[in-house]
mmCIF file of C-alpha atoms in Angstrom:
data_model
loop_
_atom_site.group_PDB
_atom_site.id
_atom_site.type_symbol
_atom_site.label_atom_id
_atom_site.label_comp_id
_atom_site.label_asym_id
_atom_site.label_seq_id
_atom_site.Cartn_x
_atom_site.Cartn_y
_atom_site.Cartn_z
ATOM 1 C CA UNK A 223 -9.476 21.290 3.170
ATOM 2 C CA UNK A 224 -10.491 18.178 5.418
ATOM 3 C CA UNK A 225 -9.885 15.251 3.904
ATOM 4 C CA UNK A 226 -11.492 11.248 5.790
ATOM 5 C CA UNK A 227 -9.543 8.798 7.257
ATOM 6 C CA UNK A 228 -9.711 5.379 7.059
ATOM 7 C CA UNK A 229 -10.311 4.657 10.682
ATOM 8 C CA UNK A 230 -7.895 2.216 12.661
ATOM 9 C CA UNK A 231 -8.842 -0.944 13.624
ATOM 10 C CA UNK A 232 -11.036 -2.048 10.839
ATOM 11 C CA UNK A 233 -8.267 -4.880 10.563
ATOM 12 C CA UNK A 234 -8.933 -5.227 6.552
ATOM 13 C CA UNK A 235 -6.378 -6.942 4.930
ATOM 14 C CA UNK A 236 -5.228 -6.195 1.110
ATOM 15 C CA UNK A 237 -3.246 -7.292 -1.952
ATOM 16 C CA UNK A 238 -2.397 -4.504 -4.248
ATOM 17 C CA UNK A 239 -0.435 -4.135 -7.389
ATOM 18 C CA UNK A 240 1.975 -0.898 -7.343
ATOM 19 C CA UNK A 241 0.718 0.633 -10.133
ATOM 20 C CA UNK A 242 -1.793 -0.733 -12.675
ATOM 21 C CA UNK A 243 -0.240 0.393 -16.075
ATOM 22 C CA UNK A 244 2.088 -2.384 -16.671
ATOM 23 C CA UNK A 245 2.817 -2.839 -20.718
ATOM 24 C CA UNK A 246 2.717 -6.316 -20.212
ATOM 25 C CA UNK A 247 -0.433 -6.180 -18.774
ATOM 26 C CA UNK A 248 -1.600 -5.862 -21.910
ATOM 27 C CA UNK A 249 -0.258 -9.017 -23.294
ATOM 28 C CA UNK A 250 -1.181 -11.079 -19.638
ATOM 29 C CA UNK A 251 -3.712 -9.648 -17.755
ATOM 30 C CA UNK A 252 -6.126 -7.053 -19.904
ATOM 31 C CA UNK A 253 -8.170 -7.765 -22.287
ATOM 32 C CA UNK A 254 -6.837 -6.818 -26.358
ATOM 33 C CA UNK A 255 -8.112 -3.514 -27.115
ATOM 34 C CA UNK A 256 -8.705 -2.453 -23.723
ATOM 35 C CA UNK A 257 -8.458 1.476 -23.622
ATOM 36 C CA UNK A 258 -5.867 3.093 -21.082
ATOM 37 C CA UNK A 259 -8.373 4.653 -19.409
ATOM 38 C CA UNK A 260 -10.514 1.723 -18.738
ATOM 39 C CA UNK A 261 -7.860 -0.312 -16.840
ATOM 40 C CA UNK A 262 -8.350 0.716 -13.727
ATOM 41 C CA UNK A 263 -12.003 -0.280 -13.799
ATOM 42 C CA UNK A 264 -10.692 -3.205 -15.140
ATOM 43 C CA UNK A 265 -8.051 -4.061 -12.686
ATOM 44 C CA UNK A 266 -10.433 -3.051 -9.875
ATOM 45 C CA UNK A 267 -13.230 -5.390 -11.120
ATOM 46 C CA UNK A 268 -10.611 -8.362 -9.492
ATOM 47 C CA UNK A 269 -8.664 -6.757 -7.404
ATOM 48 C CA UNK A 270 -9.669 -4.342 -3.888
ATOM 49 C CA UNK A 271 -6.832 -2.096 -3.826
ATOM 50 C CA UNK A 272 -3.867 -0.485 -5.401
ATOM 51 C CA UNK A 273 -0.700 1.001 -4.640
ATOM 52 C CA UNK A 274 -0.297 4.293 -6.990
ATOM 53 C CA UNK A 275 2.984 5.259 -7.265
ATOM 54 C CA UNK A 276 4.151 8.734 -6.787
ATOM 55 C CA UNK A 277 5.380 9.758 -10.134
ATOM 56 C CA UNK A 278 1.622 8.506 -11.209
ATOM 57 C CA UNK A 279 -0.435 11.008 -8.664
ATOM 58 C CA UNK A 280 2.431 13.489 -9.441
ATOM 59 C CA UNK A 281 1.266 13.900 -13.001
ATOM 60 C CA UNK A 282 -2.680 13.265 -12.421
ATOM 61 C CA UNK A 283 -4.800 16.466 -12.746
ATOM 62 C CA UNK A 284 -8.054 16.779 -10.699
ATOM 63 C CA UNK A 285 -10.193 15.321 -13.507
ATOM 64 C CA UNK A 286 -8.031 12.266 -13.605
ATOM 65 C CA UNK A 287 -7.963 11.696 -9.919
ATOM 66 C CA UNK A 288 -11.917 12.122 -10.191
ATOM 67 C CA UNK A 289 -12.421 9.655 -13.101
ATOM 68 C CA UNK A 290 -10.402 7.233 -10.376
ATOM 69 C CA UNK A 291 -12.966 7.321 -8.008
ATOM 70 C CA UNK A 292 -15.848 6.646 -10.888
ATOM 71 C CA UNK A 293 -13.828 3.867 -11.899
ATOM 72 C CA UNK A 294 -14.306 1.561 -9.027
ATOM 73 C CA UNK A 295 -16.359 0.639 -6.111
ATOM 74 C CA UNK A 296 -16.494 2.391 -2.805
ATOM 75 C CA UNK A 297 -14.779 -0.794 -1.112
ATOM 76 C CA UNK A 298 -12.316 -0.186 -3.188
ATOM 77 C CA UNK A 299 -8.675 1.447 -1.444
ATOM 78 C CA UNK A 300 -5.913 3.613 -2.876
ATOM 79 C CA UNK A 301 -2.690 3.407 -1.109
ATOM 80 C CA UNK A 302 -0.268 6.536 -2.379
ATOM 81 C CA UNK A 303 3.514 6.239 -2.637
ATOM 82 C CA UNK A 304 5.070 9.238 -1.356
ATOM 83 C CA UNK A 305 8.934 9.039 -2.170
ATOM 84 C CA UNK A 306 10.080 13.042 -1.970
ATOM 85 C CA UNK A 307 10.803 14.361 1.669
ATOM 86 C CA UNK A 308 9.993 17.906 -0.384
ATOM 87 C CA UNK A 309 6.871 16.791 -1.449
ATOM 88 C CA UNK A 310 4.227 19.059 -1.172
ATOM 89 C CA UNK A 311 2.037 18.096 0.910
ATOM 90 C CA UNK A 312 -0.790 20.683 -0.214
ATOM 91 C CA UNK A 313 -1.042 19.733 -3.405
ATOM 92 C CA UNK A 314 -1.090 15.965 -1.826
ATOM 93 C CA UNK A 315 -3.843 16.561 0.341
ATOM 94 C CA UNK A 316 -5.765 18.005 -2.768
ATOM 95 C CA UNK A 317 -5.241 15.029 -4.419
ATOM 96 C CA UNK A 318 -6.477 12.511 -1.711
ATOM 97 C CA UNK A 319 -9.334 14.695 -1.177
ATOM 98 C CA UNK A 320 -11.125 13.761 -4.403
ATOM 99 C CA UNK A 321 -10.833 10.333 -3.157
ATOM 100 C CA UNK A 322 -11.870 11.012 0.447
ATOM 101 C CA UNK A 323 -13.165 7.608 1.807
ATOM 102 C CA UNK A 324 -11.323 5.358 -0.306
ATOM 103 C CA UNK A 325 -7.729 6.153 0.478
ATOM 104 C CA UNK A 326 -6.210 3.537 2.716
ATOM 105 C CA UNK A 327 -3.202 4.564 3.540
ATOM 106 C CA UNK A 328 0.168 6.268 2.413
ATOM 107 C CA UNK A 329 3.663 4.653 2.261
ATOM 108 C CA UNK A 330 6.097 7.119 3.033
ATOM 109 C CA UNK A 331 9.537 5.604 0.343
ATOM 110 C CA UNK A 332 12.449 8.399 0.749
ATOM 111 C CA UNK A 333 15.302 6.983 -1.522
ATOM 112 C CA UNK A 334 17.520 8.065 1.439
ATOM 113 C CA UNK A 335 16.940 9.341 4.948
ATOM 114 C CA UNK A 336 19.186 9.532 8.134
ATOM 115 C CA UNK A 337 18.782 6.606 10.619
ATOM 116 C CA UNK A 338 17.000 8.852 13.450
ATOM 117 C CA UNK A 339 14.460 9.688 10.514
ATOM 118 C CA UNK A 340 14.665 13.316 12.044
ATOM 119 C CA UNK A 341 14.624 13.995 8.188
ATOM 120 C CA UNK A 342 11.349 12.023 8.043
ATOM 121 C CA UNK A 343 9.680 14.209 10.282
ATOM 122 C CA UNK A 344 7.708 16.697 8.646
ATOM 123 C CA UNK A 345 6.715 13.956 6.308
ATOM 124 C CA UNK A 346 5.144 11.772 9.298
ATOM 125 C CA UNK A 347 3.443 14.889 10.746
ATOM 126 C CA UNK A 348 1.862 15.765 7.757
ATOM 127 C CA UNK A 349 0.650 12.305 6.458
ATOM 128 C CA UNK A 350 -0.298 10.970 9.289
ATOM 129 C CA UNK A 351 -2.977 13.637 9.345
ATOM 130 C CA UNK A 352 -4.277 12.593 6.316
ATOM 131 C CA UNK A 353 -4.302 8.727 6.225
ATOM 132 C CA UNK A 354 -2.419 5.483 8.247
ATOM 133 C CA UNK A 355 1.621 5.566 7.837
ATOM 134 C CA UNK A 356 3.940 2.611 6.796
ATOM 135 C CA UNK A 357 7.241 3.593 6.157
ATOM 136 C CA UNK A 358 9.410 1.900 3.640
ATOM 137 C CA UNK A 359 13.173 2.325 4.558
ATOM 138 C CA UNK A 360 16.035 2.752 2.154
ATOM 139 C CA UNK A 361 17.722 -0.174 1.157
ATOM 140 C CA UNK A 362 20.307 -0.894 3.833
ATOM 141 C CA UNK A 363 19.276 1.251 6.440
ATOM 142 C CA UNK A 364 19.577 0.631 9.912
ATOM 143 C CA UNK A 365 16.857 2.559 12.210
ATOM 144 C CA UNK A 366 19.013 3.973 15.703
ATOM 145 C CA UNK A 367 16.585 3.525 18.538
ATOM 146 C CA UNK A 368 16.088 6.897 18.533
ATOM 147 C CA UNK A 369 14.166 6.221 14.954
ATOM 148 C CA UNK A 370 13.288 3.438 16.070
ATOM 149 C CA UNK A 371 11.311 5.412 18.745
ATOM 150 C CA UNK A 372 10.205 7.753 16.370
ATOM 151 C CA UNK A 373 8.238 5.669 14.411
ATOM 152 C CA UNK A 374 6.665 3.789 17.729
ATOM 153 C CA UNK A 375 5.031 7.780 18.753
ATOM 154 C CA UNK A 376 3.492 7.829 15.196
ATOM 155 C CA UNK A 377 2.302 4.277 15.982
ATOM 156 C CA UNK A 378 3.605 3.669 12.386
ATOM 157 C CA UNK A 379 5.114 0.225 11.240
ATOM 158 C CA UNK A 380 7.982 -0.291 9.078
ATOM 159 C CA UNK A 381 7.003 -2.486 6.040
ATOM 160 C CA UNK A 382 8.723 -6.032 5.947
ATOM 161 C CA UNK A 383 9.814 -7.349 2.893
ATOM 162 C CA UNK A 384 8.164 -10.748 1.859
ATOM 163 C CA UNK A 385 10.766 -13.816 2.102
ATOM 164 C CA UNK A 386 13.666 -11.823 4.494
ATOM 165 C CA UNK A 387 12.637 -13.452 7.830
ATOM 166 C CA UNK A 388 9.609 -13.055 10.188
ATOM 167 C CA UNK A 389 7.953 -10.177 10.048
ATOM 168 C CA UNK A 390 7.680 -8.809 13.608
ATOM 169 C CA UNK A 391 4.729 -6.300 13.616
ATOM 170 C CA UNK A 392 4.364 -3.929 15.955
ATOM 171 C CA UNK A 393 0.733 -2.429 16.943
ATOM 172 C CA UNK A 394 -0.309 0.212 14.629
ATOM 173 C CA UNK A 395 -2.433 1.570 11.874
ATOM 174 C CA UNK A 396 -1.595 -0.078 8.762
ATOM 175 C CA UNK A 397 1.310 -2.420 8.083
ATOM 176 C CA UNK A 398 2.560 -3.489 4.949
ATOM 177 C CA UNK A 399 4.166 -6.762 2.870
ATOM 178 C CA UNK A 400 6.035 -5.963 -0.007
ATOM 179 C CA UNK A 401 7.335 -8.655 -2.358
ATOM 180 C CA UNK A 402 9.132 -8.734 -5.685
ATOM 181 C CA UNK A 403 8.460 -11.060 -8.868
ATOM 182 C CA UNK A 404 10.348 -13.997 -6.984
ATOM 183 C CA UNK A 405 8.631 -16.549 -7.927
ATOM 184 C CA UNK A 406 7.293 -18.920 -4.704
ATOM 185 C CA UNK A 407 5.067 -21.775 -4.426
ATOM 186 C CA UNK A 408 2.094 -22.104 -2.849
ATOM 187 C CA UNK A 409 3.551 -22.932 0.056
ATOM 188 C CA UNK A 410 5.597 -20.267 0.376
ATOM 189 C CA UNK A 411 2.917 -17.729 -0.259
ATOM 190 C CA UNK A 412 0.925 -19.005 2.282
ATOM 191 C CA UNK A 413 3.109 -18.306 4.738
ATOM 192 C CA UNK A 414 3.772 -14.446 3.383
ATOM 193 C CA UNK A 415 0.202 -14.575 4.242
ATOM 194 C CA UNK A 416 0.112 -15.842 7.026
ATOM 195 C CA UNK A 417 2.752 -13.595 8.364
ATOM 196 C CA UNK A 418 0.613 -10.190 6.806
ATOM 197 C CA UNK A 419 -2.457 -12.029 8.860
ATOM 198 C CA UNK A 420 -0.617 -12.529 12.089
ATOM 199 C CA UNK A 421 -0.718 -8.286 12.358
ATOM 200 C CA UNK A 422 -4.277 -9.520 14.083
ATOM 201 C CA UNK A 423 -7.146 -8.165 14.217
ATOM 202 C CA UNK A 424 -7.575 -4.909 16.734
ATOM 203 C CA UNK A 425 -4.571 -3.213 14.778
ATOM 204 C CA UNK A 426 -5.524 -1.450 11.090
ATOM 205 C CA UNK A 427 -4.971 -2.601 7.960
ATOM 206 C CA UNK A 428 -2.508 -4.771 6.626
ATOM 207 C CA UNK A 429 -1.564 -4.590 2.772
ATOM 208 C CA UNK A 430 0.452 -7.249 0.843
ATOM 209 C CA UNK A 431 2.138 -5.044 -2.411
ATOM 210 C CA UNK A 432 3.313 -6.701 -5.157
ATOM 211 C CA UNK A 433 6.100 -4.816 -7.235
ATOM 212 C CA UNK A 434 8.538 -5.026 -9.532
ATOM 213 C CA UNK A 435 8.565 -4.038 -13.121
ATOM 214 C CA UNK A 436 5.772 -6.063 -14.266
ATOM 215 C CA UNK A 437 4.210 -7.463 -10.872
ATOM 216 C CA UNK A 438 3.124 -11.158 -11.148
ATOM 217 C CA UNK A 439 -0.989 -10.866 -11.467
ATOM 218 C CA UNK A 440 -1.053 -14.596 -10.510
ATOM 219 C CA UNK A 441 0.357 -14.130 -7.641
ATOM 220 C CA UNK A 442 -1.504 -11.635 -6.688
ATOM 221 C CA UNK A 443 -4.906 -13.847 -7.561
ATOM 222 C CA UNK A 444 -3.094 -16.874 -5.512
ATOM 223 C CA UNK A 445 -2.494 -15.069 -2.789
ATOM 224 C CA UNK A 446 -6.183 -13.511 -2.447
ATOM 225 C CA UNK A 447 -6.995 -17.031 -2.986
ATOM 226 C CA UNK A 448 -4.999 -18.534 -0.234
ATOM 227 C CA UNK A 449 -6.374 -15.093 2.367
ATOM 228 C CA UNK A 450 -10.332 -16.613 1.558
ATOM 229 C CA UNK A 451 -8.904 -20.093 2.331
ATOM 230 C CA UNK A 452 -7.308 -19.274 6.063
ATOM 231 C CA UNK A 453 -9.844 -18.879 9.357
ATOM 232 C CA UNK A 454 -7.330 -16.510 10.361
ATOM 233 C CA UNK A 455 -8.711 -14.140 7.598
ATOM 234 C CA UNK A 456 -12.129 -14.495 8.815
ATOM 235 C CA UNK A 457 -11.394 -11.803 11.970
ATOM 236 C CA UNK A 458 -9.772 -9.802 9.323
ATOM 237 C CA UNK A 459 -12.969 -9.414 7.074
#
């Protein structure tokens, strides 16, 4: 089973929710009423991509996974969480498949991992035959240059959280932004952007993720906003 890649270089640049199912989405962002089933059109109607988290493509059966792809444009991306070093990556690659030109990427999350990422191995093998790699280290984690070399062979870039210093991208495939429900002015946003936008064109994609429990759907609209409003973003278009 072949599944398309998103080809390198088209230098796109995203902001995603993780997830779309938020219960207080239904109080702040979708419309009263609003079926289950029709937020994702929904969501997708403003927004150009979303993160789906792993439990969420864990559960989804082929139809659902279909009914995705009905649900929203061709532009539109899926980036898929993969947290579980076990996962299996058959039943993965079934999964993208449906999707086949609108997957973006994959963020490889393992809750823990050793810091030569020898334990991430398989993992980066197998996605990165399927779709651009970020990686999203374990909280407090320290890469040895040995992982640190690791990830340079897959040319795959280690996210940077949003708000902990510059980000300092190296050349790759995708790279990725995450940030929290902290709230930041517009000032401070602009500068998250600025620092997803400085990835440049001539590298892949670059995806600012907004998480959290509930993540902030205004800041995901400002920060879109402020991406249209920078001639940086112009190469990335």
């Amino acid at each position: 089973m072949s599944v398309e890649q998103i080809g390198g270089g088209d230098g796109n640049f995203f902001v995603a929710a993780r997830g779309w199912r938020h219960p207080a989405w239904k109080e702040s962002f979708y419309p009263e009423g609003l079926p289950v089933d029709w937020q994702l059109s929904y969501y997708s109607n403003e927004f150009r991509a979303v993160v789906v988290p792993a439990e969420e493509w864990a559960k989804a059966d082929a139809r659902e996974v279909a009914r995705w792809q009905e649900d929203t444009d061709k532009a539109f991306r899926f980036f898929f969480e993969v947290a579980d070093l076990r996962n299996n990556w058959m039943d993965f690659q079934a999964v993208v498949a449906l999707l086949a030109g609108q997957v973006g990427g994959i963020l490889l999350r393992p809750t823990h991992c050793d810091s030569d990422l020898t334990q991430l191995e398989l993992s980066l093998q197998r996605a990165r035959q399927l779709a651009p790699v970020t990686v999203i280290l374990p909280p407090g984690l320290t890469l040895s240059d040995a992982g640190q070399h690791r990830l340079l062979d897959y040319g795959v870039v280690p996210a940077w959280s949003a708000g902990q210093g510059a980000s300092c991208w190296e050349p790759g495939l995708l790279a990725l932004a995450c940030a929290d429900a902290t709230v930041r002015t517009p000032r401070q946003w602009r500068e998250v952007v600025e620092n997803c936008l400085s990835f440049g064109a001539g590298n892949g994609a670059v995806l600012l993720m907004m998480e959290g429990k509930t993540p902030d759907i205004e800041a995901l609209r400002m920060t879109m906003m402020i991406a249209d409003m920078l001639p940086a973003a112009e190469a990335l278009r």
